[in-house]
């Protein structure tokens, strides 16, 4: 920011508003609720990837003592719905029923039970008999796109396409390739990581005497849940109330509406009792949402000086059995390739395809994780061919001020260049160990001991080290895909405190705290004087949901507008009381002072408090912020150590540099970055939900076989946050940070592995076995 | 078949009727009404359910409730010595960003307490090892380790008689 502004509340790591509850165990999550007479629901899931249901016999289950209701496809509304209940602009695949006559993936629910105890409900599930007519299944992308492939949804499109293919183009790629000195082309493949939020999906449904449904559920998008439940169950919005206080993570996936949320509501309606339903960890894998696996073919042309002359790509994403977010993820992922590293001539195709596998949905990084993995690695490949330093080439080609972003907006500032420069300085990039990743090392096999000397704790050690850099940018808010809006209401209470009402979900990011800071800053109150009300669709203003790095940016601006409205009313009132002009007043730390007259003024509290014969003043303000877009940037610098004997990859240190505009809460922002890096290391090295390519059965739906980086695996992270490119659209220039950190870490690791071993990987996850194979291949050339 | 047990939970003798096959985790959350202890997997893989049983940290989902008859259990609700006086671990987690969504937090706090009870001056590696069985998906552990290290310092000062003023 050019002019140095003084802040009292924002930019400080105040004690988060949700922390006391969380460290004492008092925080209420949806699954902590018990209601009188509450029943327990369970889902019966199929064990076949593609089949018609010929017969379901529920008689034995119904006969079991304690069973109160059983629902199958015959008993539920047969209404198609969007799995991801976004506004129509983003969700285009109305392809799900609550329960269908057909199953399309191993683990899809076919029936639901409510019983007096969980144990009885489990037993009842076992007693339900289902007879299937097996259909040929398409488990892999190749299966699904092959001529004559089984049709998963009869939507009139060839090759199991979810939607018609997309094309993003600019300039003339043919001309660009013709002008290139070198051309690099490659196929990149990405796996199927799970968000693996710690709180399993859970909800409790209850209908009151006026036939109104209340659903407590762990969701990022309470208003979307309300809208879709109302639509599918045929209820007016006023008859559905959705509540979510705290939630134990979502990372994007909990934007969708899941089968249990509908079925819990229906079981409760039928039994006239509250019903609770919670997924087991296994069900979170089967019935949850993964990142989209897929392939990216990428070809780029370069001039000798590094200028990128053309970029062509074909992005193919596996949507799983239903559309969910596939159209949005494909569009965002493919169109992201128009940017990051400058190129005038682009031709980018996007395709998403149904398979008979669990559903892929929204997950932090939304398609960009995949496509930037390919793009960044290929720039690294080009740097080597051009004889340039990879960081220098990335710096040279980085997007800059005025370039057109994927959203169509002009980029503000030089965030990516700043991140690359700052990181190079912080890690001493140019002075990094000689031999590390040098061409000399790569031409000699590790068996010859030609590893860099200072990396070796012992002369016979077979461990080699390398450095890599990865880059990213990501938009705050989902605009223009979704015409979002941020809303906020603020009340000033008669004791001079303020209450913020927001529809933004309590995802755990600290966003509510940031919103309270923004209100306090604008209103001139202490942080502690602002409290937040959230998570009740009957009370708080509409919000699209906590995703797309939207909350601080969009809702933050709305909260600032609401606070500004109150401030105006407050100063007008104080001006009357002090008999000065409102323009001469300023408010800070809860005190309204007359500018230039120290000590003269009135406290906010006294200004609005009741006095003899005068009732309290109730001041309120509202803010609605309409669509805009900004981009945050990042560059990750990573050092890895690879054991050439076992193939084991150890991430030793990460220096993430992020440019996110004005930082509202530094600790919360750094926490987002560090958590994103953890998930990114996971999908790059170990995390992959394995689906048997023959049967479609999940092979690792638990936390032992699905291996995430834990405390022993996490490297040192030295987070650097820059505020060099504030966006005029965010509060005091603030931008989003939620999605960014998971994007750059993957290619940074892959590039570091190459630097260490000379083995280039164009996929994730990269396993020790593959490292050993790669090293063996290198020895033989 | 239900069995009546008497378990001392957070210093209070509680008489609970539990199914013989139910876990301590379910007994705590349902019979005892203490929902601070979380269920992330129910099979011993995540550590969200960590409580202290007769001085040792355990996964409450792996212990049969009936086996805790006569035992002493401390849960997250019992980590503060008195209402309003937080354990230093709780203070540090609050101030240093040790929790985000908070779902892993009760388990990690109890595991950290057990760690510091045994080793008041752990190295960072010992802290990492101590919480190796607790999955946190939000934080990357950086700030959890910061918070445990910081609480250890506070606790050592308190033990020396320095107190917290
Ligand atoms: S719930 Fe006990 S270890 Fe996961
Ligand atoms: S804070 Fe969310 S899992 Fe640890």
CSV table of C-alpha atoms in Angstrom, one decimal, chain A residues 13-16 18-20 22-29 31-32 34 118-119 194-200 246-249 251 276 278 281 363-364 507-509 667-668 670-672 674-676 678-679 687 702-704 706 708-712 714-717, chain B residues 19 21-22 26 29-30 33 35-43 45-48 76-80 86 89-91 93-106 109 124-125 127-143 145:
chain,number,residue,atom,x,y,z
A,13,UNK,CA,-3.0,-12.1,15.4
A,14,UNK,CA,-5.8,-11.5,17.9
A,15,UNK,CA,-7.1,-14.4,19.9
A,16,UNK,CA,-9.5,-16.2,17.5
A,18,UNK,CA,-13.7,-19.7,18.2
A,19,UNK,CA,-10.6,-20.8,20.1
A,20,UNK,CA,-11.8,-21.0,23.7
A,22,UNK,CA,-12.2,-25.5,20.7
A,23,UNK,CA,-9.5,-25.9,23.3
A,24,UNK,CA,-11.9,-26.8,26.1
A,25,UNK,CA,-14.0,-29.3,24.2
A,26,UNK,CA,-17.0,-27.1,24.4
A,27,UNK,CA,-17.3,-26.4,20.7
A,28,UNK,CA,-20.4,-27.9,19.3
A,29,UNK,CA,-20.1,-29.9,16.0
A,31,UNK,CA,-22.4,-34.8,15.5
A,32,UNK,CA,-22.3,-33.7,19.1
A,34,UNK,CA,-28.4,-35.4,21.0
A,118,UNK,CA,-26.8,-47.5,16.0
A,119,UNK,CA,-26.2,-51.2,16.6
A,194,UNK,CA,-9.2,-37.3,-0.7
A,195,UNK,CA,-9.8,-34.2,1.4
A,196,UNK,CA,-9.8,-36.4,4.4
A,197,UNK,CA,-11.4,-33.9,6.7
A,198,UNK,CA,-11.2,-35.1,10.3
A,199,UNK,CA,-14.9,-34.8,11.0
A,200,UNK,CA,-16.8,-37.4,9.2
A,246,UNK,CA,-18.4,-25.5,14.0
A,247,UNK,CA,-17.3,-28.0,11.4
A,248,UNK,CA,-14.3,-30.2,11.5
A,249,UNK,CA,-12.9,-29.4,8.1
A,251,UNK,CA,-11.6,-28.4,2.2
A,276,UNK,CA,-28.9,-38.6,13.4
A,278,UNK,CA,-22.9,-40.1,10.7
A,281,UNK,CA,-14.4,-43.2,7.9
A,363,UNK,CA,-11.3,-29.8,-3.2
A,364,UNK,CA,-9.0,-26.9,-2.3
A,507,UNK,CA,-14.9,-24.0,8.4
A,508,UNK,CA,-12.1,-23.6,10.9
A,509,UNK,CA,-9.9,-21.2,8.9
A,667,UNK,CA,-1.2,-16.5,12.3
A,668,UNK,CA,-4.4,-17.7,10.6
A,670,UNK,CA,0.2,-18.8,7.9
A,671,UNK,CA,-1.8,-21.6,9.3
A,672,UNK,CA,-3.7,-21.9,5.9
A,674,UNK,CA,1.2,-24.7,6.3
A,675,UNK,CA,-2.0,-26.8,6.2
A,676,UNK,CA,-2.1,-26.5,2.4
A,678,UNK,CA,0.7,-30.7,4.3
A,679,UNK,CA,-2.1,-31.7,2.0
A,687,UNK,CA,-2.1,-40.0,-1.0
A,702,UNK,CA,-9.0,-46.0,5.9
A,703,UNK,CA,-6.3,-43.9,7.5
A,704,UNK,CA,-3.7,-46.7,7.6
A,706,UNK,CA,-4.5,-44.1,2.8
A,708,UNK,CA,-1.2,-38.8,4.9
A,709,UNK,CA,1.8,-36.8,6.1
A,710,UNK,CA,1.7,-36.6,9.9
A,711,UNK,CA,3.8,-34.9,12.5
A,712,UNK,CA,6.9,-37.0,11.8
A,714,UNK,CA,6.2,-32.7,8.0
A,715,UNK,CA,9.3,-30.6,7.1
A,716,UNK,CA,10.3,-27.3,8.6
A,717,UNK,CA,8.2,-24.6,6.9
B,19,UNK,CA,-23.2,-52.2,26.6
B,21,UNK,CA,-19.2,-54.2,23.5
B,22,UNK,CA,-19.3,-50.4,23.6
B,26,UNK,CA,-19.1,-44.0,22.9
B,29,UNK,CA,-19.8,-39.2,24.2
B,30,UNK,CA,-23.2,-40.7,24.8
B,33,UNK,CA,-22.5,-36.6,27.7
B,35,UNK,CA,-18.8,-34.7,23.5
B,36,UNK,CA,-15.4,-32.9,23.6
B,37,UNK,CA,-13.7,-36.2,22.8
B,38,UNK,CA,-14.0,-36.7,19.0
B,39,UNK,CA,-14.5,-39.7,16.7
B,40,UNK,CA,-12.5,-39.4,13.5
B,41,UNK,CA,-12.3,-43.1,12.6
B,42,UNK,CA,-13.4,-45.3,15.5
B,43,UNK,CA,-10.6,-47.8,14.8
B,45,UNK,CA,-6.1,-44.7,13.3
B,46,UNK,CA,-6.5,-41.0,14.0
B,47,UNK,CA,-6.0,-40.1,17.7
B,48,UNK,CA,-9.0,-37.7,17.8
B,76,UNK,CA,-10.5,-32.6,27.3
B,77,UNK,CA,-13.3,-31.3,29.6
B,78,UNK,CA,-11.1,-32.0,32.5
B,79,UNK,CA,-7.9,-30.4,31.2
B,80,UNK,CA,-8.5,-27.1,33.0
B,86,UNK,CA,-6.9,-22.9,31.5
B,89,UNK,CA,-1.4,-26.0,26.7
B,90,UNK,CA,-4.9,-24.6,26.1
B,91,UNK,CA,-3.5,-21.0,26.3
B,93,UNK,CA,-3.0,-23.5,21.4
B,94,UNK,CA,-5.3,-20.5,21.5
B,95,UNK,CA,-2.6,-17.9,21.0
B,96,UNK,CA,-0.3,-19.6,18.6
B,97,UNK,CA,-2.7,-21.1,16.1
B,98,UNK,CA,-2.5,-24.7,17.4
B,99,UNK,CA,-6.1,-25.3,16.3
B,100,UNK,CA,-8.0,-24.5,13.1
B,101,UNK,CA,-11.1,-26.6,12.7
B,102,UNK,CA,-10.5,-27.9,16.2
B,103,UNK,CA,-11.6,-31.4,15.5
B,104,UNK,CA,-8.3,-33.0,16.3
B,105,UNK,CA,-7.6,-30.5,19.0
B,106,UNK,CA,-9.0,-32.3,22.1
B,109,UNK,CA,-4.2,-31.6,23.7
B,124,UNK,CA,10.9,-30.7,18.8
B,125,UNK,CA,11.6,-34.2,17.5
B,127,UNK,CA,7.1,-33.5,20.4
B,128,UNK,CA,6.7,-34.7,16.8
B,129,UNK,CA,7.1,-38.3,18.0
B,130,UNK,CA,4.8,-37.8,20.9
B,131,UNK,CA,1.9,-36.7,18.6
B,132,UNK,CA,2.8,-39.1,15.8
B,133,UNK,CA,-0.5,-40.9,16.1
B,134,UNK,CA,-2.7,-37.8,16.0
B,135,UNK,CA,-3.9,-36.8,12.6
B,136,UNK,CA,-4.4,-33.1,12.1
B,137,UNK,CA,-5.5,-32.2,8.6
B,138,UNK,CA,-5.6,-28.5,8.9
B,139,UNK,CA,-2.4,-27.1,10.4
B,140,UNK,CA,0.6,-28.9,8.9
B,141,UNK,CA,1.5,-29.3,12.6
B,142,UNK,CA,3.8,-26.3,12.6
B,143,UNK,CA,1.8,-24.3,15.0
B,145,UNK,CA,4.5,-27.9,17.7
